[in-house]
XYZ file of C-alpha atoms in Angstrom:
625
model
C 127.904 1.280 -59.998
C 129.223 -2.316 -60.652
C 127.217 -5.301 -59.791
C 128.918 -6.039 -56.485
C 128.403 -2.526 -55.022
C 124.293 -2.898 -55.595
C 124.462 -6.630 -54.329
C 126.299 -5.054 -51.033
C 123.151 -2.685 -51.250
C 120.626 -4.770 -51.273
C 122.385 -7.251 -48.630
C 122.524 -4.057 -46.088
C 118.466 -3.029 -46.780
C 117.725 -6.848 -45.796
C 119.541 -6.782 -43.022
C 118.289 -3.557 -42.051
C 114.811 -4.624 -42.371
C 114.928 -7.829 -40.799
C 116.496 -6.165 -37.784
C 113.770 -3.639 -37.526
C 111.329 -6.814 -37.653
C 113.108 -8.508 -34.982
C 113.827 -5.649 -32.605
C 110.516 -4.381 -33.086
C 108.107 -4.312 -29.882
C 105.434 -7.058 -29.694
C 101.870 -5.466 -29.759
C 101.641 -6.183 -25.591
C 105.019 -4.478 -24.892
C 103.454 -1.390 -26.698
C 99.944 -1.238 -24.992
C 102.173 -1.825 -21.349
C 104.122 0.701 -22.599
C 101.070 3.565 -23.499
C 99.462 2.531 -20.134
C 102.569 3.654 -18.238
C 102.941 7.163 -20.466
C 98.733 7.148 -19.458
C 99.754 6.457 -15.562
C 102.594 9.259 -15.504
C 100.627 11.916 -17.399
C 97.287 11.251 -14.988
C 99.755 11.277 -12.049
C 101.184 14.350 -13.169
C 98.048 16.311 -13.646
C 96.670 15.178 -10.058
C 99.485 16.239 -8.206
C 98.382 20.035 -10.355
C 94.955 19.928 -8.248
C 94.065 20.607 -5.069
C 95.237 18.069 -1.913
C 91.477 17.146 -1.442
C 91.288 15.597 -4.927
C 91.547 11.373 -5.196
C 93.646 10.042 -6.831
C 93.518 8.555 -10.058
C 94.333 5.157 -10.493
C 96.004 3.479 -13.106
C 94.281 0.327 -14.393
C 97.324 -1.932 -14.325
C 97.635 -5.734 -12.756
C 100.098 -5.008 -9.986
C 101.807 -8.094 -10.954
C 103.013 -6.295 -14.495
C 104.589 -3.430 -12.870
C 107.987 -3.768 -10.516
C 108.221 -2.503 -7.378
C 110.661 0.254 -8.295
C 108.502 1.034 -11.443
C 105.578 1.799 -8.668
C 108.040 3.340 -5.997
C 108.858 5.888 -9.189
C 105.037 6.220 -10.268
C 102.945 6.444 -7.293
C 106.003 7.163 -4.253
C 105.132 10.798 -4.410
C 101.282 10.758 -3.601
C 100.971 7.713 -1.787
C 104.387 7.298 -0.367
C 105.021 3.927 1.660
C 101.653 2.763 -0.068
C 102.372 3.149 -3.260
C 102.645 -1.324 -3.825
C 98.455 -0.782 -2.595
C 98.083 2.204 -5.108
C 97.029 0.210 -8.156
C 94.957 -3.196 -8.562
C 91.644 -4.589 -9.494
C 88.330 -3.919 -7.459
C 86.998 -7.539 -6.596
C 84.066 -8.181 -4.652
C 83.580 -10.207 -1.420
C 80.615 -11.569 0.436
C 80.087 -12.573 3.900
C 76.682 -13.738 4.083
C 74.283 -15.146 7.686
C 70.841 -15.942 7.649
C 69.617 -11.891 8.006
C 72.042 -10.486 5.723
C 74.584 -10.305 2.544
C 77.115 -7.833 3.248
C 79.715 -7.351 -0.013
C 82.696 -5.490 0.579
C 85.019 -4.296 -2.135
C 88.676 -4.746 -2.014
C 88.896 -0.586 -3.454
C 89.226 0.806 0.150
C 88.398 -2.303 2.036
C 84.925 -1.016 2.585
C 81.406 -2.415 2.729
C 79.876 -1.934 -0.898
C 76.489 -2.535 0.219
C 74.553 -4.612 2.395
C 71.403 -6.401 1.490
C 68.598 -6.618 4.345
C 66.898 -10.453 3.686
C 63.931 -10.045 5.624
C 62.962 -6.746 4.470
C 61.955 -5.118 0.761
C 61.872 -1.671 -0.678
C 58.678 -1.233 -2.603
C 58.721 1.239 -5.605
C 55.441 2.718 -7.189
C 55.552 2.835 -10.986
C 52.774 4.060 -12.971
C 49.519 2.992 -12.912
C 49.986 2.408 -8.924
C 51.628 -0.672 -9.417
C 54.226 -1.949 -6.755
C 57.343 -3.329 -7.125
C 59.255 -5.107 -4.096
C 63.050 -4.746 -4.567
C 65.887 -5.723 -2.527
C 66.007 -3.776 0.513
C 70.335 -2.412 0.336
C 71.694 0.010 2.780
C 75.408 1.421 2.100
C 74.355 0.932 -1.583
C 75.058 4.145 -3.346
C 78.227 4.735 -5.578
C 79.051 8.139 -4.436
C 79.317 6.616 -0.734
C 83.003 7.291 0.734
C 84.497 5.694 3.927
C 87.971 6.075 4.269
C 90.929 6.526 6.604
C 93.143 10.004 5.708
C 96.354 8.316 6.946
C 98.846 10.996 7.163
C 102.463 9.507 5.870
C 106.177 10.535 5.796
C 107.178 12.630 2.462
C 102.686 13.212 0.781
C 101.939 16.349 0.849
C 98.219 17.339 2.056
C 96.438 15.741 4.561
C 97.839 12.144 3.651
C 97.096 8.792 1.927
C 93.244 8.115 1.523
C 92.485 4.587 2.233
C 89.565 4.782 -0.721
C 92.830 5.011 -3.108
C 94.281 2.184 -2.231
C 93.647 -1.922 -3.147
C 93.778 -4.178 -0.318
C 94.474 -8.423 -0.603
C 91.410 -10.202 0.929
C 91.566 -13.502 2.940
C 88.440 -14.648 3.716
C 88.515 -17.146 6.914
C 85.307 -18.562 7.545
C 82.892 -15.685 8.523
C 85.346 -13.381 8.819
C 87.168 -10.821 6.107
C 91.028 -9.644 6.128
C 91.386 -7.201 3.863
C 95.240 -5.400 4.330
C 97.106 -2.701 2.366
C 101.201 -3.632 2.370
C 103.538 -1.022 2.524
C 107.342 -0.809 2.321
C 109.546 -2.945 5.025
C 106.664 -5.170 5.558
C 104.063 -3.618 7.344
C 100.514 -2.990 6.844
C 96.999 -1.217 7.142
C 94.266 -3.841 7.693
C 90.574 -4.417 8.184
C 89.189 -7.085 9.391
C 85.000 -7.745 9.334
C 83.746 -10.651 11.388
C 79.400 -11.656 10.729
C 77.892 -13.736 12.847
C 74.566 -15.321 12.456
C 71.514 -14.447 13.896
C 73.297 -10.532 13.755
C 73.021 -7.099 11.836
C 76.291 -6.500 14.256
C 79.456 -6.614 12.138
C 82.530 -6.572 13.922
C 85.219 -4.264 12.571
C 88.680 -3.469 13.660
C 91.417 -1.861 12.018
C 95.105 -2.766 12.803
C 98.092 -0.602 11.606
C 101.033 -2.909 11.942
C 105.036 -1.580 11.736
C 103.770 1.810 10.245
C 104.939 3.531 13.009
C 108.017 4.683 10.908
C 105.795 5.471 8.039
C 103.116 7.237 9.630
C 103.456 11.514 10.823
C 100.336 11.276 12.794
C 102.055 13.937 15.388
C 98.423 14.696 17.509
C 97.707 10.673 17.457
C 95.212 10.839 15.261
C 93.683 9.266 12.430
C 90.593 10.958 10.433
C 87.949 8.657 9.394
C 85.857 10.387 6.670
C 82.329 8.505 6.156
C 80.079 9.825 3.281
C 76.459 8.111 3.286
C 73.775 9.241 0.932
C 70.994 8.241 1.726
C 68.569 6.402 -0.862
C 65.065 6.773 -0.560
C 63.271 3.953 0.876
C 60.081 4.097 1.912
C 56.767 5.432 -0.154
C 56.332 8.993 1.505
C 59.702 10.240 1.098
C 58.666 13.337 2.422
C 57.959 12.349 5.761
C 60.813 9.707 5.843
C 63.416 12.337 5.263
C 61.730 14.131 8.330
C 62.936 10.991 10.312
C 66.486 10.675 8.676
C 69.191 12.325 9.943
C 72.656 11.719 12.116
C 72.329 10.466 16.008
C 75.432 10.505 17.972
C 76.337 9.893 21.848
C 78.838 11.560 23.614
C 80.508 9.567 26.006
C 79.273 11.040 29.042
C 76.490 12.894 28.352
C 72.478 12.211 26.603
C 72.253 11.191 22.785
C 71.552 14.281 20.532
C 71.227 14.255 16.922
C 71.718 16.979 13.780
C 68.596 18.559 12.671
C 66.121 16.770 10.779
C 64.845 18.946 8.550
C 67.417 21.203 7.475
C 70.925 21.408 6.579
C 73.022 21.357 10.070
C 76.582 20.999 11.194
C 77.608 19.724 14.456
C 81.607 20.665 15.628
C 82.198 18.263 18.961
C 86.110 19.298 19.600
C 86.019 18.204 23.040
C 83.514 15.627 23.263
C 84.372 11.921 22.860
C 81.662 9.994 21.306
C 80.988 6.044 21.794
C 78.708 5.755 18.435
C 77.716 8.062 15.301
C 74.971 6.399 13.356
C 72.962 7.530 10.188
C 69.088 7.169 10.660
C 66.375 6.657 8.178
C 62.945 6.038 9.377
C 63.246 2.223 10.013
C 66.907 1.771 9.058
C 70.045 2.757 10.391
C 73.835 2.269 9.652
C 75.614 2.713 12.948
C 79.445 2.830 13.488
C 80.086 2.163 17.449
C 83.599 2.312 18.885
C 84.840 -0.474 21.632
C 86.235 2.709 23.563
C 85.616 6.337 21.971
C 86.146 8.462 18.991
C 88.231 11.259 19.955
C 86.258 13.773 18.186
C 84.144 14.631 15.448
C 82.311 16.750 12.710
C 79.132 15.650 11.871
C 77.307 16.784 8.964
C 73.775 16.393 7.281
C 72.577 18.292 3.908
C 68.831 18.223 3.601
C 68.577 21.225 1.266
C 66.408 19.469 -2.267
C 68.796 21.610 -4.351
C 72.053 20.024 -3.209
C 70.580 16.308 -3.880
C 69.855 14.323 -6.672
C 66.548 13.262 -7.754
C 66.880 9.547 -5.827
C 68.522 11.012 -2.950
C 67.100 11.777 0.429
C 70.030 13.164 2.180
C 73.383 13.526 2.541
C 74.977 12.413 5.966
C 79.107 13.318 6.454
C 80.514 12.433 9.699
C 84.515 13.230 10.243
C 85.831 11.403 13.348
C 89.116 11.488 14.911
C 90.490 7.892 16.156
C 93.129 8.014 18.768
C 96.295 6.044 17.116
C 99.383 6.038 18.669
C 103.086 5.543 17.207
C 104.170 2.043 18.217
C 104.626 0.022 16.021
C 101.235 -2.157 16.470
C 98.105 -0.160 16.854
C 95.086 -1.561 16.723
C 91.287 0.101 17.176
C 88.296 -1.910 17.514
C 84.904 -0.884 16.532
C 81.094 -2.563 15.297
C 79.106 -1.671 12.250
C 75.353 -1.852 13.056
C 73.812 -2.097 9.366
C 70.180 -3.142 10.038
C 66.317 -2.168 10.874
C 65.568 0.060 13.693
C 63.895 -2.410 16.134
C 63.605 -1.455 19.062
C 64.493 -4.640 21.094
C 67.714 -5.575 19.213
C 69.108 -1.991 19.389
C 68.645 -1.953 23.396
C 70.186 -5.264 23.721
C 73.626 -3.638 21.787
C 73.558 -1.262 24.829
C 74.889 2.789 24.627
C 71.366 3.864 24.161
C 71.687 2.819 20.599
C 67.812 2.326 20.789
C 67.529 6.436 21.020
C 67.601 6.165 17.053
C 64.029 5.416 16.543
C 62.023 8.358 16.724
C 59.849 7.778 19.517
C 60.036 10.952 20.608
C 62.278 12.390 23.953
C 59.448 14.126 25.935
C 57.008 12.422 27.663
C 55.188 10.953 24.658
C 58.235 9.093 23.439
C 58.510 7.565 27.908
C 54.577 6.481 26.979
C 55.369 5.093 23.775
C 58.589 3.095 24.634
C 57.171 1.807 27.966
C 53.087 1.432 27.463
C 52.480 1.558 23.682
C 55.215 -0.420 22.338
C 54.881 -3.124 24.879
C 51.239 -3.352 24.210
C 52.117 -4.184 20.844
C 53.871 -6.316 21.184
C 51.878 -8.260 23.646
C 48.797 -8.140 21.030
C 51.066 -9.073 18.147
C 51.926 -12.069 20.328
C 48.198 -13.944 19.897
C 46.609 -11.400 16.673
C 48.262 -11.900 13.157
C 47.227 -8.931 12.141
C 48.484 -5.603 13.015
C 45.062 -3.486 11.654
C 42.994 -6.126 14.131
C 45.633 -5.107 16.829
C 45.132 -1.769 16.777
C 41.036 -2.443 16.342
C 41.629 -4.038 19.653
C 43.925 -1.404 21.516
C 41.114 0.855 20.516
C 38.667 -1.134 22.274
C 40.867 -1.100 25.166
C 41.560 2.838 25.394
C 37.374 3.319 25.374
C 37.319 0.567 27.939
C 39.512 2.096 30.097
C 38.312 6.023 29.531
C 34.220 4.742 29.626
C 33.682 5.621 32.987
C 34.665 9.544 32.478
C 32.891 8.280 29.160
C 29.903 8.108 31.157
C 30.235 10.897 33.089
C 30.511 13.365 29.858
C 27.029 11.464 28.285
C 25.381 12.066 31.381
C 26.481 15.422 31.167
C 25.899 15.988 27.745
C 22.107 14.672 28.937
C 21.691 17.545 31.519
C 22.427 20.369 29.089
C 19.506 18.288 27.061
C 16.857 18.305 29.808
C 17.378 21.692 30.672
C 17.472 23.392 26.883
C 13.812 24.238 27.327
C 14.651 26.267 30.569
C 17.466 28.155 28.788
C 15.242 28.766 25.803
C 13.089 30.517 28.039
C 15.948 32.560 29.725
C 17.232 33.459 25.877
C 13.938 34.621 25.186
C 13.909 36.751 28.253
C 16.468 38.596 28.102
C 16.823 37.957 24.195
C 17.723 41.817 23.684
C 21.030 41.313 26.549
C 22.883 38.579 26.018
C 25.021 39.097 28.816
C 22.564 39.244 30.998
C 21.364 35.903 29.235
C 24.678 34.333 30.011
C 24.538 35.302 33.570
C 21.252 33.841 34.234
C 22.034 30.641 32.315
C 25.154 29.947 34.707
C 22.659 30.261 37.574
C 20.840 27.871 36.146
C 23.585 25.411 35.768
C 24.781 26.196 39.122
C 20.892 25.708 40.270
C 20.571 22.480 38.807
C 24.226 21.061 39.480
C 25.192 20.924 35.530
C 28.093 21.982 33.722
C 28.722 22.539 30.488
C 32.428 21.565 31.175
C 31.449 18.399 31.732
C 31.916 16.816 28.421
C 35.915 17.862 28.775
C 37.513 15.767 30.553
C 37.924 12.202 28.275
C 39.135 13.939 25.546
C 42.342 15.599 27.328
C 42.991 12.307 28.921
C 43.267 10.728 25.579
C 44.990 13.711 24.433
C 48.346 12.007 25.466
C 47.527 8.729 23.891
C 47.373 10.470 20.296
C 50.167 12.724 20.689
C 52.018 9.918 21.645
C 50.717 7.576 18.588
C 51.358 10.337 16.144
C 54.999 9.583 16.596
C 54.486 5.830 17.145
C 53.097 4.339 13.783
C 55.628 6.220 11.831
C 58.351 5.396 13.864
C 57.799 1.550 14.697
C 58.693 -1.036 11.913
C 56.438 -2.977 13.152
C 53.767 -1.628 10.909
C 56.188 -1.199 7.944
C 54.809 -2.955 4.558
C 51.331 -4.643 7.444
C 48.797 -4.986 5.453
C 45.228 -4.433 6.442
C 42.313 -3.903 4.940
C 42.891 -2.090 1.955
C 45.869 -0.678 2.951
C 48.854 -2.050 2.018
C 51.160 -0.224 4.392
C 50.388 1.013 8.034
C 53.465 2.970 8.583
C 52.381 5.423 5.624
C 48.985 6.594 3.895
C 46.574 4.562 2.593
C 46.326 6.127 -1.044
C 42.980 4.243 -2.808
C 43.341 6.939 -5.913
C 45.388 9.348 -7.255
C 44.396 13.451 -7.154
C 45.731 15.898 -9.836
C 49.216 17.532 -8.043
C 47.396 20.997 -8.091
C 44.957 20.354 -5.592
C 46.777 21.629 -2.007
C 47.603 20.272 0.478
C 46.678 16.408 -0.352
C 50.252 15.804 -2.261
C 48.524 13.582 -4.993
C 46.748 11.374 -3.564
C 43.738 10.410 -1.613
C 43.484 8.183 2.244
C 40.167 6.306 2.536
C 41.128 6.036 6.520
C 41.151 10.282 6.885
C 38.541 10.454 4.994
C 36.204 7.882 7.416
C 38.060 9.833 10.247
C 36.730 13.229 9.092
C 33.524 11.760 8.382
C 32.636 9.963 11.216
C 34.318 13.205 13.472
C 31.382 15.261 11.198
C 28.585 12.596 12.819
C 30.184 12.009 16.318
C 29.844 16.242 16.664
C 26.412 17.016 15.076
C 24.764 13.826 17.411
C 26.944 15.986 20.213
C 25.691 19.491 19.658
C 21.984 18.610 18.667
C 20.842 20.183 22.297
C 24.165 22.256 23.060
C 23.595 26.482 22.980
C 25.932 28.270 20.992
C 24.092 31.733 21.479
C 27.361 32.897 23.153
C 29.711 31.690 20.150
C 27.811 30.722 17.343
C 30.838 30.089 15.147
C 31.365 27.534 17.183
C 28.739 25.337 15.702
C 30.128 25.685 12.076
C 33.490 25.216 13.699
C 33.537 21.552 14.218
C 32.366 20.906 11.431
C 35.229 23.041 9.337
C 37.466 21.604 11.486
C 37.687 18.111 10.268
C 37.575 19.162 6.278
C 40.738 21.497 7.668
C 42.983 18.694 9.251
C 41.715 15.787 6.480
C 44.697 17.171 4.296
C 46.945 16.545 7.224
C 46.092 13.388 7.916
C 45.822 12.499 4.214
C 49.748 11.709 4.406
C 49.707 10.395 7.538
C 50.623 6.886 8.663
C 47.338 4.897 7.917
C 48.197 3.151 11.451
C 47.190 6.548 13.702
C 43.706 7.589 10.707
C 43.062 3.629 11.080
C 43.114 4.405 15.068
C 41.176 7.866 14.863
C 38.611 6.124 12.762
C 38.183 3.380 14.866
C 37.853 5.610 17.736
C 35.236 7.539 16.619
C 33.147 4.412 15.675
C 33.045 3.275 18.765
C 32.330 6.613 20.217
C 29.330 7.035 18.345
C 28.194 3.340 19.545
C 29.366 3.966 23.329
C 26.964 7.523 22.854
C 24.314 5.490 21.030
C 24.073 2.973 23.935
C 24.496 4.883 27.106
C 22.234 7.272 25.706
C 19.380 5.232 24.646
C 19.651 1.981 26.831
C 21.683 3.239 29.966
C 20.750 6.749 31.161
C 17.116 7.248 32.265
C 16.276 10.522 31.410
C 13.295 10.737 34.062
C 15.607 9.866 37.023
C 17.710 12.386 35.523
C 15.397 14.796 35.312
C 14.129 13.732 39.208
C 17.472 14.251 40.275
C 18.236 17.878 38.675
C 15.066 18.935 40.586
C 16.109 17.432 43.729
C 19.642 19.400 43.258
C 17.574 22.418 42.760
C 16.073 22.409 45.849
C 19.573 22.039 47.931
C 20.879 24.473 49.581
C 23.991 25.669 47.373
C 27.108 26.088 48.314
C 29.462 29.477 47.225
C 32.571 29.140 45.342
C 33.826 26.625 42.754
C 34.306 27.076 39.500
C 30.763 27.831 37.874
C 30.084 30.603 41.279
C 33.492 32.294 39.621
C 32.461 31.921 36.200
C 29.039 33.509 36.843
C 31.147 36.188 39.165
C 33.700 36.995 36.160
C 30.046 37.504 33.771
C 28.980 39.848 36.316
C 32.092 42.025 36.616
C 31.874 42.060 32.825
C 28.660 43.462 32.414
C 28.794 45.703 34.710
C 32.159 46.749 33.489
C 29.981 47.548 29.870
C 26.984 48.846 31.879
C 30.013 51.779 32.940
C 31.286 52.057 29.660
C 28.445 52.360 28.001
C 27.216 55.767 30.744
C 30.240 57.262 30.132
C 29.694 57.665 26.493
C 25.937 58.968 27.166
């Protein structure tokens, strides 16, 4: 080879070289380039799954891929959407003086919304508290989205959670829309006022009406909420957590609260759906109706997580049309379940706090609650407040009060004439029984007579064993030593393995059960049990039994019990000792004596029934001689 054949050589490897160097891809072009090969190969393997699957999205700026390089990538799952199927998820706030609500552009949905005036508290070791930022809507696995169904995507349609909407943000109100080919658009717009936990939401599908193959004129909205738990006994706030809803023409109902439950309303419209906690509640309310629904709640411990409390789904059907502007208007409640506000939003949207529907919830809605209220008005304190609606209940209940002490004083003056009938006939205690009715009936006493007050304040507990756990009023009150008077009042902790007190001991059930054990022995000092001598031991058993009830009670209702029971031992300390004078008592039992008596009432069929019954065991008792 001559030396102008390898010159020639080496000129051709140079220029070879330098026009791999040149026409080489810059180290951007290649990365565009593997996120594309990344997008087609994701693509490819989600249209392999099942229609119910998401989507996954490709992490690339919409502004470095073409419209026909999207039309080619993302045309077959999202069709007409496929400019909103890829972007960047950006936050953005609307904010008034009661609430921060963030909403993501990913879905054009609220991300969370942060309660101002309220805290969660969280217990870490050593019983120490923690106040966090109260946020409803908070949790990751959340889903609200539109299933949009759309000319040539297979399955149910486009999910709105897929897609990346443009915000404009125009003073307190949020645009957030979805473009599609030719110029049209899904949008949502969110409007916060102040003063408000009332968001206004509408949705607006503009020229889709050649996109769109919504043949029954429907849209699905699919909501997802799971439910974080909130409050300190988590056990008894996921007893007051599940979904309301209210037909359009008919009562509010509600899924079951304590188990897993699936409501199917095919032919029942429904002006709100709204997911209840204890004192919190994320409502969706339409301007006219949803056209249906399937609303479901998962309670079951094995299908949660650890921090969960439940799982709320609710699938509604909103009636869209095909023209090419449809628009449906709707409000997002996101706030505390207080009373007031909720009734002044109208639909019996106030049904959501537990009250209760039979007649304890009428007396706690319409006597208790306004009581509060009116206390709560002039007494800072919500513990002195109920110190002082105790006061009132004895006020009001002292004169059948009285009535049971005096009572209770009979049976007390005449114990040594029964003593002497027991002794009589100790070896026939039937017969005993007999003769001691006569006696009553003789003297004009009953032993009935202590009844009465307690069933008429029968309805006033029933009634505030829904109230304290249901009213927010109480939530995070401090009084006393309790911190909290919507849940127990723990002062120390108990090993787990002890039953039925969950870990944890209530100073206010434990003054209720003692001062119950004191208010009955004062009671039954002169009372005869000869008939039923268990129950002596009874009420005394009795309070030890319900103390691990009330141990995880709201320390609002043992506070109440406790208080109660003080001042019935002072009303029977006073009346006894200072009011009643047992020697005009005693006059006047001898003066009934000696009056003629009238047959009938209830002791004359009392006695009558004793009779029958002995004689019935006189019979029985031949026959086997």
């Amino acid at each position: 080879m001559d030396r102008t054949s390898i010159v020639g050589i080496v000129l051709i490897m140079l220029l070879f070289l330098a026009w791999q160097y040149v026409a080489a891809p810059s180290a951007a072009e290649i990365e565009m380039e593997q996120r594309y090969q990344d997008s087609i190969a994701a693509l490819s393997e989600a249209e392999l799954r099942a229609g119910e699957q998401p989507a996954p999205q490709a992490d690339v700026p919409p502004t470095e891929l073409s419209d026909s390089l999207r039309k080619v990538q993302f045309g077959g799952r999202f069709g007409a959407f496929a400019a909103s199927a890829v972007g960047t998820a950006e936050d953005v706030i609307l904010e008034n003086d009661l609430m921060k609500v963030t909403f993501s552009t990913k879905g054009g949905t609220i991300r969370q919304a942060e309660l101002k005036n309220y805290a969660k508290v969280v217990e870490r070791r050593g019983e120490e508290e923690i106040r966090l930022p109260l946020l409803l809507l908070e949790d990751e696995k959340n889903k609200f989205e539109y299933v949009i169904p759309v000319n040539g995507v297979a399955g149910d349609g486009v999910r709105t959670s897929d897609l990346y909407f443009t915000p404009t943000v125009e003073g307190n109100s949020v645009m957030l829309r979805a473009p599609v080919e030719g110029g049209g658009y899904f949008e949502q717009r969110y409007t916060l006022e102040d003063g408000s936990y009332l968001i206004d939401y509408d949705i607006r599908f503009e020229g889709l009406n050649t996109v769109m193959a919504n043949t029954d004129g429907t849209v699905r909205l699919h909501w997802e909420n799971h439910l974080d738990k909130i409050e300190k006994n988590s056990q008894y706030e996921a007893s007051y957590s599940t979904l309301y809803y209210k037909p359009v023409d008919d009562d509010t109902d509600y899924c079951s609260c304590t188990s897993d439950d699936t409501e199917t309303l095919d032919d029942q419209p429904l002006k709100w759906v709204a997911g209840s906690q204890q004192f919190f509640t994320s409502a969706l309310i339409a301007d006219d109706r949803f056209s249906s629904a399937v609303l479901t709640t998962v309670a079951d411990e094995d299908k949660l997580n650890d921090d969960e409390l439940k799982l709320l789904v609710s699938d509604l059907n909103l009636p869209i049309g095909s023209s090419a502007s449809e628009t449906f208007g709707m409000s997002f409640y996101v706030g505390p379940n207080e009373f007031e506000r909720l009734r002044a939003i109208g639909y019996d949207l106030s049904d959501v706090v537990s009250f209760g529907s039979s007649i304890f919830g009428t007396i706690n809605r319409w006597v208790i609650r306004p009581l509060f209220n009116f206390l709560s008005g002039f007494i800072g304190n919500m513990g002195i407040a109920i110190l002082v609606l105790t006061l009132l209940v004895k006020m009001l209940v002292y004169p059948l009060t009285y009535k049971m002490l005096v009572s209770n004083q009979k049976m007390q003056v005449l114990k040594p004439e029964i003593e002497k009938l027991k002794a009589k006939h100790k070896d026939d205690s039937q017969t005993a029984q007999v003769e001691t009715m006569k006696l009553y009936q003789e003297y004009g006493a009953s032993p009935l007579g202590g009844c009465l007050p307690m069933v008429l304040q029968m309805p006033i507990w029933f009634a505030l064993y829904r109230f304290f756990p249901a009213s927010i009023t109480f939530r995070q009150e401090n009084f006393l030593w309790a911190n909290d008077l919507s849940t127990y009042d723990s002062i120390m902790r108990l090993p787990e393995w002890i039953p039925f007190m969950q870990g944890h001991l209530s100073l206010f059930a434990v003054l209720w059960a003692i001062t119950t054990v004191i208010y009955a022995y004062y009671n039954s000092r002169h009372m005869d049990y000869s008939a039923q001598p268990m129950m002596k031991y009874f009420q005394y058993i009795m309070p030890i039994m319900f103390l691990g009830f009330f141990n995880s009670f709201a320390a609002g209702l043992t506070c109440y019990l406790f208080f109660s029971n003080v001042f019935n031992i002072a009303q029977t300390l006073i009346t006894k000792n200072f009011i009643i004078d047992e020697d005009k008592l005693r006059a006047k039992l001898d003066a009934n004596k000696k009056k003629p008596k009238k047959k009938g009432g209830f002791s004359a069929r009392l006695q009558e029934a004793l009779k029958e019954q002995q004689r019935q065991q006189a019979a029985a008792q031949s026959k086997k001689k």
